[in-house]
Coordinates of C-alpha atoms and ligand atoms in Angstrom, one line a residue:
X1 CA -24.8 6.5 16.6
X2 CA -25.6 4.6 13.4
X3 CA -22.8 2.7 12.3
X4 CA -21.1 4.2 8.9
X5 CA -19.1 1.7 7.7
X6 CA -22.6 -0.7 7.5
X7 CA -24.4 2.7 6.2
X8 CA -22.3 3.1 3.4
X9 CA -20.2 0.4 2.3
X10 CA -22.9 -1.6 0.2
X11 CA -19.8 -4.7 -1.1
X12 CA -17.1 -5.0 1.0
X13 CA -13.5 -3.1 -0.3
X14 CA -11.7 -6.9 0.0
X15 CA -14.6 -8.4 -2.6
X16 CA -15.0 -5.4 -5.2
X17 CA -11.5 -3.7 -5.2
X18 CA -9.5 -7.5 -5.7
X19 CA -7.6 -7.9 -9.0
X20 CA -10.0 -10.3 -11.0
X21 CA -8.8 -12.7 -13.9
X22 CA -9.1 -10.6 -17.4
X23 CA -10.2 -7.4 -15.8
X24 CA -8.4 -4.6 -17.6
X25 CA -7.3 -1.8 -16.5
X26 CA -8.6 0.2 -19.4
X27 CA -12.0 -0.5 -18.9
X28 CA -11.3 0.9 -14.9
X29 CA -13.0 4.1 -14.3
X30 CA -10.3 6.3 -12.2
X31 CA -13.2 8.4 -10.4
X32 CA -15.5 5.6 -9.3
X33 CA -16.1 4.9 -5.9
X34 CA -16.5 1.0 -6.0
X35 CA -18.5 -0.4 -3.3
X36 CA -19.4 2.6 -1.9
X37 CA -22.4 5.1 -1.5
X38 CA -21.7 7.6 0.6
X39 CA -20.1 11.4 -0.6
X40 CA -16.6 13.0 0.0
X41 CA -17.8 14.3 3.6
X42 CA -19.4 10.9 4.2
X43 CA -15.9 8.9 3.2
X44 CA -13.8 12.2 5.4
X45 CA -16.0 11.2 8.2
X46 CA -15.7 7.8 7.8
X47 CA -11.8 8.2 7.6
X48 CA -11.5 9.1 10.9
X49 CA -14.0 6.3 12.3
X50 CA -12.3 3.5 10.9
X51 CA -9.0 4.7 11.2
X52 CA -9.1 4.4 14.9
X53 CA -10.3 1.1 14.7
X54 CA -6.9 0.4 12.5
X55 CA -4.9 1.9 15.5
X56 CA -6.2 0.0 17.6
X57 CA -5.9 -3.4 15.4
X58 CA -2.4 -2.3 15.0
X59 CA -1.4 -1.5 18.6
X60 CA -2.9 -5.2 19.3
X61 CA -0.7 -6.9 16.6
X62 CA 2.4 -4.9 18.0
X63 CA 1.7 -6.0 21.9
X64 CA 1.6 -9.7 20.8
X65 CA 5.1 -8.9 18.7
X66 CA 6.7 -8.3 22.3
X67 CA 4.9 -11.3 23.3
X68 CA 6.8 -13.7 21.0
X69 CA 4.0 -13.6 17.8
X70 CA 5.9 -13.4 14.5
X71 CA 3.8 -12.3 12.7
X72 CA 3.5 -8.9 10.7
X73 CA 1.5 -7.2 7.8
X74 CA 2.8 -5.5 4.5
X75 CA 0.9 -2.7 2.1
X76 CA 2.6 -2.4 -1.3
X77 CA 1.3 0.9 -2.4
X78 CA 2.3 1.3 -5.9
X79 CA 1.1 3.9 -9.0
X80 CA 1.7 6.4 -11.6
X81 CA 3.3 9.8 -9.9
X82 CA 0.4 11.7 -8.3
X83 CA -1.3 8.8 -7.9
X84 CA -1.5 9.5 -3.9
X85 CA 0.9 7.3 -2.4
X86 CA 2.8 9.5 -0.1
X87 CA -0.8 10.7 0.5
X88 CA -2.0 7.1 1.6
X89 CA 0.9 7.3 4.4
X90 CA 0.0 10.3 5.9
X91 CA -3.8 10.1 5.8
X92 CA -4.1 6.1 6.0
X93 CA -0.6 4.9 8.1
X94 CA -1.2 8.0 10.2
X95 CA -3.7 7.2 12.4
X96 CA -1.4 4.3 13.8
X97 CA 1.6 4.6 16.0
X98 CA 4.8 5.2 14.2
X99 CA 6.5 3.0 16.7
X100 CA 4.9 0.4 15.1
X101 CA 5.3 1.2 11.3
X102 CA 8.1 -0.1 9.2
X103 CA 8.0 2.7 6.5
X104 CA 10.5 2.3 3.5
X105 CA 10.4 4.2 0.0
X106 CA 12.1 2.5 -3.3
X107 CA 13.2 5.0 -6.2
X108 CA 16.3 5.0 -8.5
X109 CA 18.6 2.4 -7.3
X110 CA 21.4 3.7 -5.4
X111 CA 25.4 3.1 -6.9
X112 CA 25.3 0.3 -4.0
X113 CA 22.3 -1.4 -4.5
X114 CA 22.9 -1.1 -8.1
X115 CA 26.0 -3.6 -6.8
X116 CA 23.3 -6.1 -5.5
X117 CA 20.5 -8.4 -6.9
X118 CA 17.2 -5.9 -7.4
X119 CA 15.1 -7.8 -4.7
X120 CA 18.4 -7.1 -2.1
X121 CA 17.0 -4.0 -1.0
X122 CA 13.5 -4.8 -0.9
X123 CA 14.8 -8.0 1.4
X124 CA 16.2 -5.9 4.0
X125 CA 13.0 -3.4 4.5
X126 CA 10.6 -6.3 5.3
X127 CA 8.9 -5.5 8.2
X128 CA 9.8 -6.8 11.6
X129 CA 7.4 -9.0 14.0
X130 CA 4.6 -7.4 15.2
X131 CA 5.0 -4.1 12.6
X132 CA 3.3 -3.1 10.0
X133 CA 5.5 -2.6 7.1
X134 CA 4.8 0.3 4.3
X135 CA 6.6 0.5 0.5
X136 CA 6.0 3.5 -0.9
X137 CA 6.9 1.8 -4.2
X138 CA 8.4 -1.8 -4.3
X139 CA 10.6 -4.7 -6.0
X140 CA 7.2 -4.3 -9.0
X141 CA 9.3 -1.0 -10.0
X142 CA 11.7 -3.9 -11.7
X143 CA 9.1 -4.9 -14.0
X144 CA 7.4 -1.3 -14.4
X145 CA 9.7 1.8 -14.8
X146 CA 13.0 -0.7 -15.8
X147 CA 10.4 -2.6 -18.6
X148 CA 9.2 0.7 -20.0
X149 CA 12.7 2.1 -20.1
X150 CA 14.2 -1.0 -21.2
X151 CA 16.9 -0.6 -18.2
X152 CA 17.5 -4.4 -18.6
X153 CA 16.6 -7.1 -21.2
X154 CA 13.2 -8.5 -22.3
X155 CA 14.8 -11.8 -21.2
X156 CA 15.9 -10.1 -17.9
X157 CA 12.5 -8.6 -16.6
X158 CA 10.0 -11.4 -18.4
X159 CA 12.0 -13.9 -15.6
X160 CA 10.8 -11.4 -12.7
X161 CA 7.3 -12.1 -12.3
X162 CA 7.5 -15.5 -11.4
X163 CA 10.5 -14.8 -9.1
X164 CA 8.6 -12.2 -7.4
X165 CA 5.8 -14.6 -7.1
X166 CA 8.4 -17.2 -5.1
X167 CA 9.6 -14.3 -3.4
X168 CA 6.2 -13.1 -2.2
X169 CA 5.4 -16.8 -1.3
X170 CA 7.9 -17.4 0.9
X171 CA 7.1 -14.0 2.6
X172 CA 3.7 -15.2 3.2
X173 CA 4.7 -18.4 4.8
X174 CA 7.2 -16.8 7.3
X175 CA 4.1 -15.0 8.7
X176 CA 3.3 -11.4 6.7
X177 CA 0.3 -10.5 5.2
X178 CA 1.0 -8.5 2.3
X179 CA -1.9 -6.2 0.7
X180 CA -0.7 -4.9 -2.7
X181 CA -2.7 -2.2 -3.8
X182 CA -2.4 -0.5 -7.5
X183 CA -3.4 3.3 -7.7
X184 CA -4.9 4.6 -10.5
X185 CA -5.1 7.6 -11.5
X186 CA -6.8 8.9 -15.0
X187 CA -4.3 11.1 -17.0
X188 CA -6.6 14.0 -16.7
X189 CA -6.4 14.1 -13.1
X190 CA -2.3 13.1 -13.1
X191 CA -2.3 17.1 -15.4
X192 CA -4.8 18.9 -12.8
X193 CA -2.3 17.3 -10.1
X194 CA 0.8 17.9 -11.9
X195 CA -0.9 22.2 -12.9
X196 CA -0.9 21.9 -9.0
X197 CA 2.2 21.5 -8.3
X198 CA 3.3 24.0 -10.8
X199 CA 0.7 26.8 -9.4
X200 CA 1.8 26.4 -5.8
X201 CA 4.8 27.6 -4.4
X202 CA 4.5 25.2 -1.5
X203 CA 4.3 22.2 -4.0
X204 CA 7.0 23.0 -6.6
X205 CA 9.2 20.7 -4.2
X206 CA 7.0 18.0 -5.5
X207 CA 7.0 18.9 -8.6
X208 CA 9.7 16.9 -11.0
X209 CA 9.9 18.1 -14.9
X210 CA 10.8 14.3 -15.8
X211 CA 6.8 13.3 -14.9
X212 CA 5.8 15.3 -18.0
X213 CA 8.1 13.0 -20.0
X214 CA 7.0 10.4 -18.0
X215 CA 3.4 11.2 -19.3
X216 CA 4.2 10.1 -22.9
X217 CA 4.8 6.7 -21.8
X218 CA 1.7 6.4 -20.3
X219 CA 0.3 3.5 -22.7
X220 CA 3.6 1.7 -22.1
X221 CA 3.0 1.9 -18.1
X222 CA -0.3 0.8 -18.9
X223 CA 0.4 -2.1 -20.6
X224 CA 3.3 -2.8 -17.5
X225 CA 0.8 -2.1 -14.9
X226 CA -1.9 -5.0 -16.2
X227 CA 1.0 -7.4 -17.0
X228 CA 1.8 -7.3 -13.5
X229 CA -2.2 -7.6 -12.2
X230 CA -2.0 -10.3 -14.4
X231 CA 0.8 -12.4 -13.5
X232 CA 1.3 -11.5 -9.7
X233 CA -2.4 -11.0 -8.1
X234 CA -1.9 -14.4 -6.2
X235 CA -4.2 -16.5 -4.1
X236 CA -1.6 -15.7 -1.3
X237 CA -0.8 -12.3 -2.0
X238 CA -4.1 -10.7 -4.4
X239 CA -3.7 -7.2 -5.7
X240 CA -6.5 -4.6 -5.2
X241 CA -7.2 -2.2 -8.0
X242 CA -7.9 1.4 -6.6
X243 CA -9.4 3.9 -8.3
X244 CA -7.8 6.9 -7.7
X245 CA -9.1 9.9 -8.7
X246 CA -10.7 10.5 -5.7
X247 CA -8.4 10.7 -2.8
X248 CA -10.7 11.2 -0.1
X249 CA -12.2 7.3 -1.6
X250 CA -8.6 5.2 -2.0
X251 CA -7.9 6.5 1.4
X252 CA -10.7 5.0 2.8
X253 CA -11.0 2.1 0.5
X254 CA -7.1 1.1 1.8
X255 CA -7.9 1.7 5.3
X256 CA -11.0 -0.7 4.9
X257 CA -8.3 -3.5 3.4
X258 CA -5.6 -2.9 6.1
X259 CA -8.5 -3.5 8.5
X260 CA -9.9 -6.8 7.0
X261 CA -6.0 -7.5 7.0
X262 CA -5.7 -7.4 10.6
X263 CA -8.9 -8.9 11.5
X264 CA -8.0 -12.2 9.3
X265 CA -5.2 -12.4 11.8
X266 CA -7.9 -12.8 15.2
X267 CA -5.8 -10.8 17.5
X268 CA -6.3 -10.4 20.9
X269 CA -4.5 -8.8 24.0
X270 CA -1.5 -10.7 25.2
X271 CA -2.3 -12.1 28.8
X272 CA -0.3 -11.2 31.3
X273 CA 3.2 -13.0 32.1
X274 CA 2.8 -12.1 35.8
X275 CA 0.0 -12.7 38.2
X276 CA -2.5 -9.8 38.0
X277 CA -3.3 -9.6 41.6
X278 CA 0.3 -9.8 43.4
X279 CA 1.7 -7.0 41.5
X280 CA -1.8 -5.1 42.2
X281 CA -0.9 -5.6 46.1
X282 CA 2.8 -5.0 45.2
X283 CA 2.1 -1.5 43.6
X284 CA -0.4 -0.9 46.5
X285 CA 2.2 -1.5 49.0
X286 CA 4.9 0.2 47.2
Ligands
ADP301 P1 8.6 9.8 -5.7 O1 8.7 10.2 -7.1 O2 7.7 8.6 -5.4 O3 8.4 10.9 -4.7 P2 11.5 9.5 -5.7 O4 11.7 10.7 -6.5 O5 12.4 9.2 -4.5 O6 10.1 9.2 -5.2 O7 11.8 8.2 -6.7 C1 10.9 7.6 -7.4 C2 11.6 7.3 -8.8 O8 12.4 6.2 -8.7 C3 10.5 7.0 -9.8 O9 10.6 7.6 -11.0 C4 10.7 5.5 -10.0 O10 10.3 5.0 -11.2 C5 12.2 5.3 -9.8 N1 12.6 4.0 -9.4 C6 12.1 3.2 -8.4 N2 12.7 2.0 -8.4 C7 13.4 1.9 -9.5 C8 14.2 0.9 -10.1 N3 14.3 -0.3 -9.6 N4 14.9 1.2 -11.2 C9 14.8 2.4 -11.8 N5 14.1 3.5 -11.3 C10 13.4 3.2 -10.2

């Protein structure tokens, strides 16, 4: 069978989808398919191809965690409401073992966490050795929602990009990979998503009246959004810019960076602690 990732992928994700210096979000068009050349049925097919290739990356970085390797991966998944996060999880971070996912979602501090430094809370979720870790929203929610609301001082929040930067660093060297990726959806599509919600009985759970509000900030989030591209897409820890519009191509588009992810880490299956061929005769004899 011809291979589709070579058929249709003409630049890889990792290349066209990274954060570049100056580019601006408002010249990003939310229902391109960077990179790509294939259709919607193309990408669904695609989907399923490469998404058991990431289950099996991830089951091989999970069996050398119970071998003693520290290391883990981390995908920051982070945009506007609708954008397709919780999407991303079950699409994307579905096709792997759960056993082997650190999953954690950030919204409104809680009265306790309020208590604590805001990166207190992010600290704790990291993923162990051997996982791979999932925010659904992250520690860049202090410099996006609390900046457009003004929830702290300009003094306050200006200080957090370069903390995060430290914060991120030291991450890094203590062995996780982290792939931040940026959804972005066009406000259009955020009101077809939203009418969605509204017109199905089965999605009105989804649906929160404050995102409408939230929708008259959208130049503010804007502005937040490429501030943060700008001053915390690192040489150790980039940020990719998705276009979002079309889910069917951020899902594949994420899957194709967790890949390249685990494939910059060379794994390969753990050899065996015990000798091969006595426990063969054991089991034999047993
Ligand atoms: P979602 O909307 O993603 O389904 P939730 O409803 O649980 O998830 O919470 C998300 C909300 O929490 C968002 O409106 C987000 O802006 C808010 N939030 C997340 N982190 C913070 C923070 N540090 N300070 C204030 N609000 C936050």
């Amino acid at each position: 069978m011809a291979d589709t990732k070579r058929d249709f992928w003409q630049t890889p994700a990792v290349e066209i989808l990274r954060s570049r210096p100056g580019q601006s979000i408002s010249d990003l068009d939310r229902n391109s398919t960077p990179g790509f050349t294939g259709d919607k049925s193309d990408g669904g097919r695609l989907l399923e191809e490469r998404g058991a290739d990431l289950s099996l990356l991830q089951e091989k970085l999970y069996a050398n965690g119970r071998s003693g390797d520290k290391r883990s991966i981390l995908l920051i998944l982070q945009g506007m409401d609708t954008a397709g996060k919780g999407g991303m999880v079950r699409h994307v971070i579905g096709h792997v073992d759960p056993g082997g996912v650190d999953h954690a979602s950030f919204g409104v501090p809680t009265p306790e966490e309020k208590r604590h430094h805001y990166l207190w809370r992010i600290n704790k979720a990291f993923p162990r050795a051997g996982q791979l870790g999932v925010f659904d929203r992250s520690h860049y929610e202090d410099v996006l929602v609390v900046r457009v609301h003004d929830l702290v001082p300009e003094k306050v929040w200006s200080a957090r990009y370069d903390e995060i930067n430290q914060f991120e660093k030291e991450l890094v060297d203590n062995g996780t990979t982290v792939v931040k990726v940026a959804m972005f959806v066009s406000m259009d599509e955020q009101r077809r998503r939203l009418q969605e919600r509204l017109n199905r009985p089965d999605k009105h759970w989804k649906y929160n009246p404050a995102d409408v509000t939230e929708r008259k900030l959208w130049p503010a989030y804007q502005a937040a959004y490429q501030a943060v591209l700008d001053k915390t897409s690192t040489d150790y820890a980039p940020w990719y810019v998705i276009p979002s519009d079309r889910k069917w191509y951020s899902r594949i588009a994420v899957t194709e960076l967790l890949i390249a992810a685990f494939e910059e880490l060379d794994l390969h299956w753990p050899t065996a602690d015990f000798d091969v061929e006595t426990e063969k005769r054991r089991l034999a004899e047993s």
